[in-house]
Amino acid sequence: MASHENTPHSKKGFVSAGLGHSAVVLESGDLMSWGLSRQCQLGVDYLTEKDAKKGKELPPPEDRHTPDVVKALKASGDKVTSVACGSSHTLAVTSDGSVFSWGAGAFGKLGHDDDSDVRIPRLVEFKRKRIARVSCGPEHSAVVSEAGEVLTWGAGSYGNLVRRTLTR
């Protein structure tokens, strides 16, 4: 039987489960994650600007057996509306239609025009588009804009990436 001792004491708004990690959006707009963190897919680490300027470094990522707040999104004041967990990365949408990604960056699946891993949630740039929904595959990502456009990126060896913009 599943234990409920370590669950956050707030109503849940949205949940997603990846290969070894999970995330939940609380009714408050906070995002919590837990599970495997070897590829930085939890996003729970955080450095203040002051600490970053001082050259402070984060310790190695640790697996989390209980939900922990994604501090960078909470500190920014952004309210998360939905989340998607892939095998080794995570995407979150905020109430203003922005998308943040973090985790393993292989194949460009984080949407930052490179293959770098990202430990602290980072904004994905969309020119004048507000995003409504996100989804993660094992090595690719997809979003739906508020206008109904489908945008994809990452590994596309099986035809899983759309090479043109789809609209309703």
PDB file of C-alpha atoms in Angstrom:
ATOM      1  CA  MET A   1       0.000   0.000   0.000  1.00  0.00           C
ATOM      2  CA  ALA A   2       1.287   3.469  -0.884  1.00  0.00           C
ATOM      3  CA  SER A   3       2.399   5.739   1.923  1.00  0.00           C
ATOM      4  CA  HIS A   4       0.973   9.255   2.038  1.00  0.00           C
ATOM      5  CA  GLU A   5       3.070  10.531   4.969  1.00  0.00           C
ATOM      6  CA  ASN A   6       5.473  12.553   2.843  1.00  0.00           C
ATOM      7  CA  THR A   7       3.043  14.182   0.435  1.00  0.00           C
ATOM      8  CA  PRO A   8       2.657  17.967   0.503  1.00  0.00           C
ATOM      9  CA  HIS A   9      -0.339  19.150   2.527  1.00  0.00           C
ATOM     10  CA  SER A  10      -1.910  21.222  -0.226  1.00  0.00           C
ATOM     11  CA  LYS A  11      -4.326  20.463  -3.003  1.00  0.00           C
ATOM     12  CA  LYS A  12      -2.639  19.205  -6.143  1.00  0.00           C
ATOM     13  CA  GLY A  13      -3.335  20.830  -9.487  1.00  0.00           C
ATOM     14  CA  PHE A  14      -1.342  18.720 -11.956  1.00  0.00           C
ATOM     15  CA  VAL A  15       1.042  15.743 -11.770  1.00  0.00           C
ATOM     16  CA  SER A  16       3.518  14.113 -14.167  1.00  0.00           C
ATOM     17  CA  ALA A  17       5.696  11.011 -13.839  1.00  0.00           C
ATOM     18  CA  GLY A  18       8.922  10.461 -15.763  1.00  0.00           C
ATOM     19  CA  LEU A  19      11.196   7.438 -15.906  1.00  0.00           C
ATOM     20  CA  GLY A  20      12.678   7.932 -12.426  1.00  0.00           C
ATOM     21  CA  HIS A  21      11.202  11.181 -11.163  1.00  0.00           C
ATOM     22  CA  SER A  22       7.850  12.866 -10.645  1.00  0.00           C
ATOM     23  CA  ALA A  23       6.559  16.410 -10.236  1.00  0.00           C
ATOM     24  CA  VAL A  24       3.362  17.975  -8.975  1.00  0.00           C
ATOM     25  CA  VAL A  25       1.910  21.465  -9.383  1.00  0.00           C
ATOM     26  CA  LEU A  26       0.135  22.543  -6.212  1.00  0.00           C
ATOM     27  CA  GLU A  27      -3.007  24.659  -6.216  1.00  0.00           C
ATOM     28  CA  SER A  28      -0.812  27.532  -4.963  1.00  0.00           C
ATOM     29  CA  GLY A  29       1.215  27.438  -8.205  1.00  0.00           C
ATOM     30  CA  ASP A  30       4.288  25.970  -6.508  1.00  0.00           C
ATOM     31  CA  LEU A  31       6.053  23.070  -8.208  1.00  0.00           C
ATOM     32  CA  MET A  32       7.475  20.140  -6.252  1.00  0.00           C
ATOM     33  CA  SER A  33       9.568  17.246  -7.557  1.00  0.00           C
ATOM     34  CA  TRP A  34      11.143  14.061  -6.227  1.00  0.00           C
ATOM     35  CA  GLY A  35      12.927  10.915  -7.326  1.00  0.00           C
ATOM     36  CA  LEU A  36      16.096  10.345  -9.321  1.00  0.00           C
ATOM     37  CA  SER A  37      18.317  13.399  -9.769  1.00  0.00           C
ATOM     38  CA  ARG A  38      21.510  12.089 -11.374  1.00  0.00           C
ATOM     39  CA  GLN A  39      20.776  14.062 -14.533  1.00  0.00           C
ATOM     40  CA  CYS A  40      19.550  17.177 -12.682  1.00  0.00           C
ATOM     41  CA  GLN A  41      15.931  16.539 -13.707  1.00  0.00           C
ATOM     42  CA  LEU A  42      14.453  17.592 -10.338  1.00  0.00           C
ATOM     43  CA  GLY A  43      15.378  21.280 -10.604  1.00  0.00           C
ATOM     44  CA  VAL A  44      15.312  21.727  -6.823  1.00  0.00           C
ATOM     45  CA  ASP A  45      18.762  23.331  -6.557  1.00  0.00           C
ATOM     46  CA  TYR A  46      19.033  27.101  -6.294  1.00  0.00           C
ATOM     47  CA  LEU A  47      21.727  29.756  -6.035  1.00  0.00           C
ATOM     48  CA  THR A  48      20.986  33.354  -5.118  1.00  0.00           C
ATOM     49  CA  GLU A  49      22.490  35.996  -7.402  1.00  0.00           C
ATOM     50  CA  LYS A  50      24.769  36.973  -4.522  1.00  0.00           C
ATOM     51  CA  ASP A  51      26.070  33.392  -4.122  1.00  0.00           C
ATOM     52  CA  ALA A  52      26.546  33.007  -7.875  1.00  0.00           C
ATOM     53  CA  LYS A  53      28.571  36.242  -8.045  1.00  0.00           C
ATOM     54  CA  LYS A  54      30.752  34.953  -5.194  1.00  0.00           C
ATOM     55  CA  GLY A  55      31.488  31.838  -7.273  1.00  0.00           C
ATOM     56  CA  LYS A  56      29.653  29.456  -4.954  1.00  0.00           C
ATOM     57  CA  GLU A  57      29.099  26.052  -6.542  1.00  0.00           C
ATOM     58  CA  LEU A  58      26.323  23.557  -5.991  1.00  0.00           C
ATOM     59  CA  PRO A  59      27.081  20.176  -4.417  1.00  0.00           C
ATOM     60  CA  PRO A  60      26.508  17.069  -6.583  1.00  0.00           C
ATOM     61  CA  PRO A  61      22.796  16.413  -7.258  1.00  0.00           C
ATOM     62  CA  GLU A  62      21.064  14.104  -4.807  1.00  0.00           C
ATOM     63  CA  ASP A  63      18.036  11.870  -5.271  1.00  0.00           C
ATOM     64  CA  ARG A  64      15.012  13.036  -3.267  1.00  0.00           C
ATOM     65  CA  HIS A  65      12.720  10.523  -1.604  1.00  0.00           C
ATOM     66  CA  THR A  66      10.161  13.157  -0.631  1.00  0.00           C
ATOM     67  CA  PRO A  67       8.752  16.094  -2.622  1.00  0.00           C
ATOM     68  CA  ASP A  68      10.850  19.268  -2.577  1.00  0.00           C
ATOM     69  CA  VAL A  69       9.959  22.729  -3.896  1.00  0.00           C
ATOM     70  CA  VAL A  70      11.549  23.874  -7.158  1.00  0.00           C
ATOM     71  CA  LYS A  71      13.063  26.926  -5.502  1.00  0.00           C
ATOM     72  CA  ALA A  72      14.129  28.888  -8.595  1.00  0.00           C
ATOM     73  CA  LEU A  73      10.550  29.074  -9.883  1.00  0.00           C
ATOM     74  CA  LYS A  74       9.170  29.934  -6.451  1.00  0.00           C
ATOM     75  CA  ALA A  75      11.806  32.675  -5.972  1.00  0.00           C
ATOM     76  CA  SER A  76      10.918  34.219  -9.335  1.00  0.00           C
ATOM     77  CA  GLY A  77       7.303  34.580  -8.259  1.00  0.00           C
ATOM     78  CA  ASP A  78       6.086  32.603 -11.282  1.00  0.00           C
ATOM     79  CA  LYS A  79       3.029  30.423 -10.699  1.00  0.00           C
ATOM     80  CA  VAL A  80       3.371  27.057 -12.426  1.00  0.00           C
ATOM     81  CA  THR A  81       0.273  25.827 -14.269  1.00  0.00           C
ATOM     82  CA  SER A  82       1.501  22.523 -15.711  1.00  0.00           C
ATOM     83  CA  VAL A  83       4.529  20.249 -15.792  1.00  0.00           C
ATOM     84  CA  ALA A  84       5.857  17.379 -17.907  1.00  0.00           C
ATOM     85  CA  CYS A  85       8.532  14.862 -16.911  1.00  0.00           C
ATOM     86  CA  GLY A  86      10.617  13.040 -19.515  1.00  0.00           C
ATOM     87  CA  SER A  87      13.112  10.286 -18.856  1.00  0.00           C
ATOM     88  CA  SER A  88      15.829  12.744 -17.797  1.00  0.00           C
ATOM     89  CA  HIS A  89      14.358  16.237 -18.172  1.00  0.00           C
ATOM     90  CA  THR A  90      11.438  18.357 -17.027  1.00  0.00           C
ATOM     91  CA  LEU A  91       9.423  21.227 -18.536  1.00  0.00           C
ATOM     92  CA  ALA A  92       7.089  23.595 -16.688  1.00  0.00           C
ATOM     93  CA  VAL A  93       4.629  26.236 -17.923  1.00  0.00           C
ATOM     94  CA  THR A  94       3.933  29.352 -15.863  1.00  0.00           C
ATOM     95  CA  SER A  95       0.783  31.460 -15.702  1.00  0.00           C
ATOM     96  CA  ASP A  96       2.251  34.044 -18.102  1.00  0.00           C
ATOM     97  CA  GLY A  97       2.779  31.377 -20.818  1.00  0.00           C
ATOM     98  CA  SER A  98       6.528  31.000 -20.253  1.00  0.00           C
ATOM     99  CA  VAL A  99       8.285  27.619 -20.362  1.00  0.00           C
ATOM    100  CA  PHE A 100      11.203  26.573 -18.170  1.00  0.00           C
ATOM    101  CA  SER A 101      13.292  23.444 -18.712  1.00  0.00           C
ATOM    102  CA  TRP A 102      16.012  21.575 -16.842  1.00  0.00           C
ATOM    103  CA  GLY A 103      17.775  18.207 -16.706  1.00  0.00           C
ATOM    104  CA  ALA A 104      19.852  16.354 -19.295  1.00  0.00           C
ATOM    105  CA  GLY A 105      20.244  18.429 -22.455  1.00  0.00           C
ATOM    106  CA  ALA A 106      21.220  15.672 -24.914  1.00  0.00           C
ATOM    107  CA  PHE A 107      19.816  16.145 -28.450  1.00  0.00           C
ATOM    108  CA  GLY A 108      18.791  19.715 -27.588  1.00  0.00           C
ATOM    109  CA  LYS A 109      15.665  18.451 -25.816  1.00  0.00           C
ATOM    110  CA  LEU A 110      15.714  21.358 -23.321  1.00  0.00           C
ATOM    111  CA  GLY A 111      15.175  23.921 -26.085  1.00  0.00           C
ATOM    112  CA  HIS A 112      18.240  26.086 -25.411  1.00  0.00           C
ATOM    113  CA  ASP A 113      19.942  25.544 -28.802  1.00  0.00           C
ATOM    114  CA  ASP A 114      22.642  23.320 -27.293  1.00  0.00           C
ATOM    115  CA  ASP A 115      23.162  19.945 -25.604  1.00  0.00           C
ATOM    116  CA  SER A 116      24.137  21.332 -22.190  1.00  0.00           C
ATOM    117  CA  ASP A 117      22.646  19.917 -19.015  1.00  0.00           C
ATOM    118  CA  VAL A 118      20.717  22.465 -16.934  1.00  0.00           C
ATOM    119  CA  ARG A 119      20.458  22.050 -13.184  1.00  0.00           C
ATOM    120  CA  ILE A 120      18.415  25.128 -12.264  1.00  0.00           C
ATOM    121  CA  PRO A 121      15.236  25.824 -14.308  1.00  0.00           C
ATOM    122  CA  ARG A 122      16.007  28.013 -17.318  1.00  0.00           C
ATOM    123  CA  LEU A 123      13.625  29.956 -19.550  1.00  0.00           C
ATOM    124  CA  VAL A 124      13.021  28.553 -23.047  1.00  0.00           C
ATOM    125  CA  GLU A 125      12.798  31.433 -25.519  1.00  0.00           C
ATOM    126  CA  PHE A 126       9.725  31.586 -27.757  1.00  0.00           C
ATOM    127  CA  LYS A 127       9.345  34.708 -29.881  1.00  0.00           C
ATOM    128  CA  ARG A 128       6.027  36.327 -28.987  1.00  0.00           C
ATOM    129  CA  LYS A 129       4.362  33.005 -28.172  1.00  0.00           C
ATOM    130  CA  ARG A 130       2.532  32.141 -25.000  1.00  0.00           C
ATOM    131  CA  ILE A 131       2.602  28.423 -24.262  1.00  0.00           C
ATOM    132  CA  ALA A 132      -0.394  26.553 -22.875  1.00  0.00           C
ATOM    133  CA  ARG A 133       0.810  22.933 -22.582  1.00  0.00           C
ATOM    134  CA  VAL A 134       4.072  20.983 -22.487  1.00  0.00           C
ATOM    135  CA  SER A 135       4.962  17.350 -23.049  1.00  0.00           C
ATOM    136  CA  CYS A 136       8.201  15.353 -22.805  1.00  0.00           C
ATOM    137  CA  GLY A 137       9.274  12.218 -24.615  1.00  0.00           C
ATOM    138  CA  PRO A 138      12.425  10.313 -23.683  1.00  0.00           C
ATOM    139  CA  GLU A 139      14.692  12.513 -25.836  1.00  0.00           C
ATOM    140  CA  HIS A 140      12.408  15.220 -27.223  1.00  0.00           C
ATOM    141  CA  SER A 141       9.940  17.878 -26.080  1.00  0.00           C
ATOM    142  CA  ALA A 142       6.755  19.424 -27.437  1.00  0.00           C
ATOM    143  CA  VAL A 143       4.573  22.405 -26.586  1.00  0.00           C
ATOM    144  CA  VAL A 144       1.226  23.768 -27.674  1.00  0.00           C
ATOM    145  CA  SER A 145       0.925  27.551 -27.851  1.00  0.00           C
ATOM    146  CA  GLU A 146      -2.198  29.396 -26.730  1.00  0.00           C
ATOM    147  CA  ALA A 147      -2.875  29.931 -30.469  1.00  0.00           C
ATOM    148  CA  GLY A 148      -2.872  26.140 -30.982  1.00  0.00           C
ATOM    149  CA  GLU A 149       0.537  25.809 -32.662  1.00  0.00           C
ATOM    150  CA  VAL A 150       2.501  22.605 -31.983  1.00  0.00           C
ATOM    151  CA  LEU A 151       6.271  23.111 -31.615  1.00  0.00           C
ATOM    152  CA  THR A 152       8.779  20.266 -31.093  1.00  0.00           C
ATOM    153  CA  TRP A 153      12.540  19.860 -30.572  1.00  0.00           C
ATOM    154  CA  GLY A 154      15.128  17.261 -29.551  1.00  0.00           C
ATOM    155  CA  ALA A 155      15.849  13.827 -31.055  1.00  0.00           C
ATOM    156  CA  GLY A 156      13.690  13.042 -34.051  1.00  0.00           C
ATOM    157  CA  SER A 157      14.981   9.765 -35.420  1.00  0.00           C
ATOM    158  CA  TYR A 158      11.528   8.167 -35.540  1.00  0.00           C
ATOM    159  CA  GLY A 159       9.605  11.038 -37.105  1.00  0.00           C
ATOM    160  CA  ASN A 160       8.499  12.296 -33.693  1.00  0.00           C
ATOM    161  CA  LEU A 161       9.414  15.924 -34.463  1.00  0.00           C
ATOM    162  CA  VAL A 162       7.133  18.155 -36.501  1.00  0.00           C
ATOM    163  CA  ARG A 163       9.156  19.956 -39.157  1.00  0.00           C
ATOM    164  CA  ARG A 164       6.456  22.546 -39.757  1.00  0.00           C
ATOM    165  CA  THR A 165       4.127  24.444 -37.458  1.00  0.00           C
ATOM    166  CA  LEU A 166       0.823  22.671 -36.928  1.00  0.00           C
ATOM    167  CA  THR A 167      -2.244  24.745 -36.128  1.00  0.00           C
ATOM    168  CA  ARG A 168      -5.829  23.920 -35.400  1.00  0.00           C
TER     169      ARG A 168
END
